[in-house]
Amino acid sequence: MAGRDEDIGAFEAVVARAATGRASQSIVLTGLRGVGKTVLLNDLAERARRPGWIVAQVEARAEADRTAASFRATVSRSLNQSLRQVTGRWGLAGKLRGALATFKSFSIKTDPTGGLALGIEVDPQRGRADTGSLDLDFSELAFDLAGSARDLGVGVLVLVDEMQDLAEEELAALCTAVHETGQRSMPFYVVGAGLPSLPGALAEARSYAERLFAYRPIGPLDRGAAGSAVVLPAESQGVVWSPEAVEEVVSTSSGYPYFLQEFAKAAWDYAPGPAIDEEAAAVGIAAGRAKLDAGFYRSRWNRATPAERDYLRAMAPDGDGPSSSGEIARRLGKSSIQQVGPVRANLIHKGLVYAPEHGLIAFTVPGMADFVSRQAT
Ligand SMILES: Nc1ncnc2c1ncn2[C@@H]1O[C@H](COP(=O)(O)OP(=O)(O)OP(=O)(O)O)[C@@H](O)[C@H]1O
Ligand SMILES: [Mg+2]
């Protein structure tokens, strides 16, 4: 993974401080689609698992595709797995028993059949984390997990991808747990990743959320890192990129990891031998763009209704934006911003656009404006 040393360093500091009993802030990573939030989150998860932390890793689901599995159940499932691993590593001695007992009572409240507590061989701690209120129960769970972790010189980490898709009460419960454990310097941390709308959603859930997290915007890679992302994986396979070919892919991608990945892969697939030259790069870029059009952009465009597409078209002249919401309303021939409010809200809900600031609106997908402007009316 190229160009994320600072973010990784910030997290390594959290791990190191926990080992010596010092507290740190939880972290929220925000960025556009395809910028590399998920791979970074996976990397951080691994950095916590290695020294034996209790780690739960979940992906939030948008309301529309939320299945029976609630946030509570998903967290339980992931925690169960981690607790069994950690128990194997540390043994069931002393304080870990407390963490397991509270986890068991939390998970049984979530699924009375006990399916989420399989393999956790302790009696549940009755009266702990089992009221049924997510806010209360999650905090008690966090507290007891962190208490055990602290005694072992490790911490508890809950990683949430697509965090903007959590329901407000779920965001609130996470904030409460971080806040309450933080006040007593307990090593319980959340690392969330999501669209740039996430800090706003957190602030709405809990007014103090702004102070609770270290917000780290994840952006495109700089030229050096982007070049490394292209060259190093190939080098390890004995394939050499010409400097011109690298330059071509890096500048066309504007450093967006997902674009780099698609262009470089297509160039690699096209190049006949162990060298990738300018021609292969040009072919790769063209093929990569066609693939982005057919998948990355098309899948989102297809999810928009006709009225939503009109709204996106009205945004397109501003490029990657942002656009003024008022100006968009005018372009759509509406006298007031309220008239397009519902369409705008639906597009935000679908994760296609976000409001970087009050009164502004922008695409969550880099390059979407260009795609939209090429679609027939
Ligand atoms: N720092 C990096 N170096 C090299 N490749 C990267 C880096 N970051 C991301 N990538 C590659 O870019 C692609 C997109 O990354 P990822 O899925 O993490 O983005 P994301 O921000 O989670 O996107 P989304 O918002 O759509 O979930 C992946 O194929 C990944 O391997
Ligand atoms: Mg992702």
mmCIF file of C-alpha atoms in Angstrom, residues 108-293:
data_model
loop_
_atom_site.group_PDB
_atom_site.id
_atom_site.type_symbol
_atom_site.label_atom_id
_atom_site.label_comp_id
_atom_site.label_asym_id
_atom_site.label_seq_id
_atom_site.Cartn_x
_atom_site.Cartn_y
_atom_site.Cartn_z
ATOM 1 C CA ILE A 108 -27.608 -13.715 23.870
ATOM 2 C CA LYS A 109 -29.705 -10.559 24.094
ATOM 3 C CA THR A 110 -29.016 -10.119 20.376
ATOM 4 C CA ASP A 111 -29.790 -13.726 19.462
ATOM 5 C CA PRO A 112 -31.539 -15.735 22.205
ATOM 6 C CA THR A 113 -30.741 -19.025 20.437
ATOM 7 C CA GLY A 114 -27.127 -18.487 21.512
ATOM 8 C CA GLY A 115 -25.857 -18.824 17.956
ATOM 9 C CA LEU A 116 -23.642 -15.751 18.332
ATOM 10 C CA ALA A 117 -22.009 -17.083 21.500
ATOM 11 C CA LEU A 118 -20.923 -20.427 20.045
ATOM 12 C CA GLY A 119 -17.523 -21.444 21.324
ATOM 13 C CA ILE A 120 -17.540 -18.949 24.207
ATOM 14 C CA GLU A 121 -17.461 -21.346 27.151
ATOM 15 C CA VAL A 122 -18.325 -19.132 30.120
ATOM 16 C CA ASP A 123 -21.573 -18.292 31.875
ATOM 17 C CA PRO A 124 -23.153 -15.039 30.706
ATOM 18 C CA GLN A 125 -22.806 -12.069 33.056
ATOM 19 C CA ARG A 126 -26.500 -11.496 33.791
ATOM 20 C CA GLY A 127 -27.507 -7.891 34.165
ATOM 21 C CA ARG A 128 -24.614 -6.630 32.074
ATOM 22 C CA ALA A 129 -25.021 -5.413 28.465
ATOM 23 C CA ASP A 130 -28.419 -7.097 28.232
ATOM 24 C CA THR A 131 -31.053 -4.373 28.604
ATOM 25 C CA GLY A 132 -31.904 -4.389 24.911
ATOM 26 C CA SER A 133 -30.941 -0.711 24.521
ATOM 27 C CA LEU A 134 -28.036 -0.610 22.078
ATOM 28 C CA ASP A 135 -26.692 2.576 23.624
ATOM 29 C CA LEU A 136 -26.499 1.153 27.155
ATOM 30 C CA ASP A 137 -25.485 -2.358 26.219
ATOM 31 C CA PHE A 138 -22.757 -1.431 23.778
ATOM 32 C CA SER A 139 -21.118 0.877 26.301
ATOM 33 C CA GLU A 140 -21.115 -1.803 28.986
ATOM 34 C CA LEU A 141 -19.707 -4.285 26.503
ATOM 35 C CA ALA A 142 -17.000 -1.813 25.438
ATOM 36 C CA PHE A 143 -16.177 -1.156 29.049
ATOM 37 C CA ASP A 144 -15.781 -4.784 30.054
ATOM 38 C CA LEU A 145 -13.873 -5.754 26.913
ATOM 39 C CA ALA A 146 -11.525 -2.818 27.409
ATOM 40 C CA GLY A 147 -11.039 -3.686 31.081
ATOM 41 C CA SER A 148 -9.826 -7.152 30.185
ATOM 42 C CA ALA A 149 -7.750 -5.887 27.285
ATOM 43 C CA ARG A 150 -6.059 -3.322 29.502
ATOM 44 C CA ASP A 151 -4.965 -6.012 31.920
ATOM 45 C CA LEU A 152 -3.336 -7.796 29.011
ATOM 46 C CA GLY A 153 -1.591 -4.653 27.761
ATOM 47 C CA VAL A 154 -3.674 -4.563 24.579
ATOM 48 C CA GLY A 155 -6.835 -2.797 23.466
ATOM 49 C CA VAL A 156 -10.208 -3.239 21.810
ATOM 50 C CA LEU A 157 -10.766 -2.049 18.259
ATOM 51 C CA VAL A 158 -14.060 -1.818 16.402
ATOM 52 C CA LEU A 159 -13.602 -1.077 12.707
ATOM 53 C CA VAL A 160 -16.637 0.080 10.760
ATOM 54 C CA ASP A 161 -16.491 0.423 6.985
ATOM 55 C CA GLU A 162 -19.156 2.423 5.114
ATOM 56 C CA MET A 163 -19.886 3.997 8.485
ATOM 57 C CA GLN A 164 -22.128 6.690 6.961
ATOM 58 C CA ASP A 165 -24.671 3.900 6.386
ATOM 59 C CA LEU A 166 -25.176 3.175 10.090
ATOM 60 C CA ALA A 167 -28.508 4.263 11.536
ATOM 61 C CA GLU A 168 -28.387 7.327 13.757
ATOM 62 C CA GLU A 169 -28.921 5.303 16.942
ATOM 63 C CA GLU A 170 -26.038 3.031 15.968
ATOM 64 C CA LEU A 171 -23.725 6.001 15.396
ATOM 65 C CA ALA A 172 -24.899 7.394 18.715
ATOM 66 C CA ALA A 173 -24.159 4.106 20.498
ATOM 67 C CA LEU A 174 -20.628 4.059 19.088
ATOM 68 C CA CYS A 175 -20.095 7.654 20.209
ATOM 69 C CA THR A 176 -21.389 6.916 23.708
ATOM 70 C CA ALA A 177 -19.080 3.924 24.061
ATOM 71 C CA VAL A 178 -16.039 5.871 22.835
ATOM 72 C CA HIS A 179 -16.930 8.805 25.055
ATOM 73 C CA GLU A 180 -17.509 6.818 28.239
ATOM 74 C CA THR A 181 -14.515 4.526 27.901
ATOM 75 C CA GLY A 182 -12.388 7.534 26.941
ATOM 76 C CA GLN A 183 -13.346 9.419 30.084
ATOM 77 C CA ARG A 184 -11.849 6.620 32.134
ATOM 78 C CA SER A 185 -8.875 6.129 29.814
ATOM 79 C CA MET A 186 -9.992 2.631 28.854
ATOM 80 C CA PRO A 187 -8.366 1.270 25.658
ATOM 81 C CA PHE A 188 -11.486 1.049 23.501
ATOM 82 C CA TYR A 189 -11.215 2.502 19.991
ATOM 83 C CA VAL A 190 -13.367 2.860 16.935
ATOM 84 C CA VAL A 191 -11.802 3.329 13.525
ATOM 85 C CA GLY A 192 -14.496 4.217 11.030
ATOM 86 C CA ALA A 193 -14.263 4.736 7.293
ATOM 87 C CA GLY A 194 -16.833 6.413 5.120
ATOM 88 C CA LEU A 195 -17.819 9.064 2.647
ATOM 89 C CA PRO A 196 -17.102 12.733 3.380
ATOM 90 C CA SER A 197 -20.651 13.008 4.731
ATOM 91 C CA LEU A 198 -19.689 10.894 7.749
ATOM 92 C CA PRO A 199 -18.448 13.646 10.092
ATOM 93 C CA GLY A 200 -21.763 15.460 9.591
ATOM 94 C CA ALA A 201 -23.771 12.321 10.320
ATOM 95 C CA LEU A 202 -21.755 11.737 13.495
ATOM 96 C CA ALA A 203 -22.250 15.316 14.642
ATOM 97 C CA GLU A 204 -25.988 14.891 14.190
ATOM 98 C CA ALA A 205 -25.983 11.683 16.211
ATOM 99 C CA ARG A 206 -23.986 13.205 19.094
ATOM 100 C CA SER A 207 -23.106 16.855 19.382
ATOM 101 C CA TYR A 208 -19.746 16.060 20.987
ATOM 102 C CA ALA A 209 -18.696 13.689 18.142
ATOM 103 C CA GLU A 210 -16.536 16.421 16.640
ATOM 104 C CA ARG A 211 -14.169 16.257 19.623
ATOM 105 C CA LEU A 212 -14.372 12.497 19.957
ATOM 106 C CA PHE A 213 -12.572 11.463 16.791
ATOM 107 C CA ALA A 214 -9.427 12.389 14.929
ATOM 108 C CA TYR A 215 -10.790 12.969 11.422
ATOM 109 C CA ARG A 216 -8.375 11.973 8.677
ATOM 110 C CA PRO A 217 -9.314 12.802 5.090
ATOM 111 C CA ILE A 218 -8.024 10.130 2.704
ATOM 112 C CA GLY A 219 -7.210 11.661 -0.668
ATOM 113 C CA PRO A 220 -5.607 10.675 -3.956
ATOM 114 C CA LEU A 221 -1.987 9.535 -3.832
ATOM 115 C CA ASP A 222 0.756 12.044 -4.587
ATOM 116 C CA ARG A 223 2.831 11.436 -7.710
ATOM 117 C CA GLY A 224 5.570 9.523 -5.949
ATOM 118 C CA ALA A 225 3.188 7.206 -4.125
ATOM 119 C CA ALA A 226 1.050 6.742 -7.236
ATOM 120 C CA GLY A 227 4.153 5.782 -9.199
ATOM 121 C CA SER A 228 5.121 3.258 -6.541
ATOM 122 C CA ALA A 229 1.611 1.798 -6.566
ATOM 123 C CA VAL A 230 2.030 1.140 -10.294
ATOM 124 C CA VAL A 231 5.679 0.028 -10.393
ATOM 125 C CA LEU A 232 6.275 -1.998 -7.218
ATOM 126 C CA PRO A 233 3.689 -4.777 -7.642
ATOM 127 C CA ALA A 234 4.969 -5.312 -11.211
ATOM 128 C CA GLU A 235 8.602 -5.273 -10.108
ATOM 129 C CA SER A 236 7.963 -8.098 -7.678
ATOM 130 C CA GLN A 237 6.836 -10.161 -10.686
ATOM 131 C CA GLY A 238 9.828 -9.196 -12.805
ATOM 132 C CA VAL A 239 7.842 -6.764 -14.956
ATOM 133 C CA VAL A 240 9.337 -3.334 -15.670
ATOM 134 C CA TRP A 241 7.375 -0.164 -16.477
ATOM 135 C CA SER A 242 9.018 2.514 -18.637
ATOM 136 C CA PRO A 243 9.089 5.941 -16.922
ATOM 137 C CA GLU A 244 6.896 7.397 -19.697
ATOM 138 C CA ALA A 245 4.307 4.662 -19.271
ATOM 139 C CA VAL A 246 4.183 5.247 -15.504
ATOM 140 C CA GLU A 247 3.828 8.988 -16.030
ATOM 141 C CA GLU A 248 0.943 8.424 -18.447
ATOM 142 C CA VAL A 249 -1.000 6.221 -16.017
ATOM 143 C CA VAL A 250 -0.253 8.390 -12.980
ATOM 144 C CA SER A 251 -1.307 11.650 -14.592
ATOM 145 C CA THR A 252 -4.448 10.227 -16.200
ATOM 146 C CA SER A 253 -5.556 8.717 -12.902
ATOM 147 C CA SER A 254 -4.991 11.946 -10.922
ATOM 148 C CA GLY A 255 -3.616 9.629 -8.249
ATOM 149 C CA TYR A 256 -6.931 7.884 -7.525
ATOM 150 C CA PRO A 257 -6.001 4.376 -6.384
ATOM 151 C CA TYR A 258 -8.928 2.654 -8.047
ATOM 152 C CA PHE A 259 -8.126 4.276 -11.406
ATOM 153 C CA LEU A 260 -4.432 3.465 -11.027
ATOM 154 C CA GLN A 261 -5.386 -0.105 -10.334
ATOM 155 C CA GLU A 262 -7.658 -0.446 -13.372
ATOM 156 C CA PHE A 263 -5.354 1.335 -15.824
ATOM 157 C CA ALA A 264 -2.221 -0.465 -14.659
ATOM 158 C CA LYS A 265 -3.911 -3.855 -14.678
ATOM 159 C CA ALA A 266 -5.229 -3.361 -18.206
ATOM 160 C CA ALA A 267 -1.781 -2.219 -19.412
ATOM 161 C CA TRP A 268 -0.261 -5.271 -17.761
ATOM 162 C CA ASP A 269 -2.812 -7.541 -19.456
ATOM 163 C CA TYR A 270 -2.081 -5.976 -22.850
ATOM 164 C CA ALA A 271 1.732 -5.928 -22.689
ATOM 165 C CA PRO A 272 3.074 -9.017 -24.444
ATOM 166 C CA GLY A 273 6.326 -9.334 -22.470
ATOM 167 C CA PRO A 274 7.942 -8.328 -19.172
ATOM 168 C CA ALA A 275 8.075 -4.640 -20.175
ATOM 169 C CA ILE A 276 5.263 -2.104 -20.173
ATOM 170 C CA ASP A 277 5.826 0.788 -22.555
ATOM 171 C CA GLU A 278 3.882 3.898 -23.512
ATOM 172 C CA GLU A 279 1.780 2.057 -26.055
ATOM 173 C CA ALA A 280 0.701 -0.565 -23.525
ATOM 174 C CA ALA A 281 -0.089 2.244 -21.086
ATOM 175 C CA ALA A 282 -2.266 4.026 -23.662
ATOM 176 C CA VAL A 283 -4.155 0.842 -24.478
ATOM 177 C CA GLY A 284 -4.490 0.075 -20.755
ATOM 178 C CA ILE A 285 -5.904 3.500 -20.013
ATOM 179 C CA ALA A 286 -8.468 3.195 -22.804
ATOM 180 C CA ALA A 287 -9.478 -0.298 -21.682
ATOM 181 C CA GLY A 288 -9.551 0.775 -18.029
ATOM 182 C CA ARG A 289 -11.783 3.735 -18.840
ATOM 183 C CA ALA A 290 -14.195 1.506 -20.751
ATOM 184 C CA LYS A 291 -14.348 -0.795 -17.756
ATOM 185 C CA LEU A 292 -14.996 2.092 -15.343
ATOM 186 C CA ASP A 293 -17.787 3.310 -17.622
#
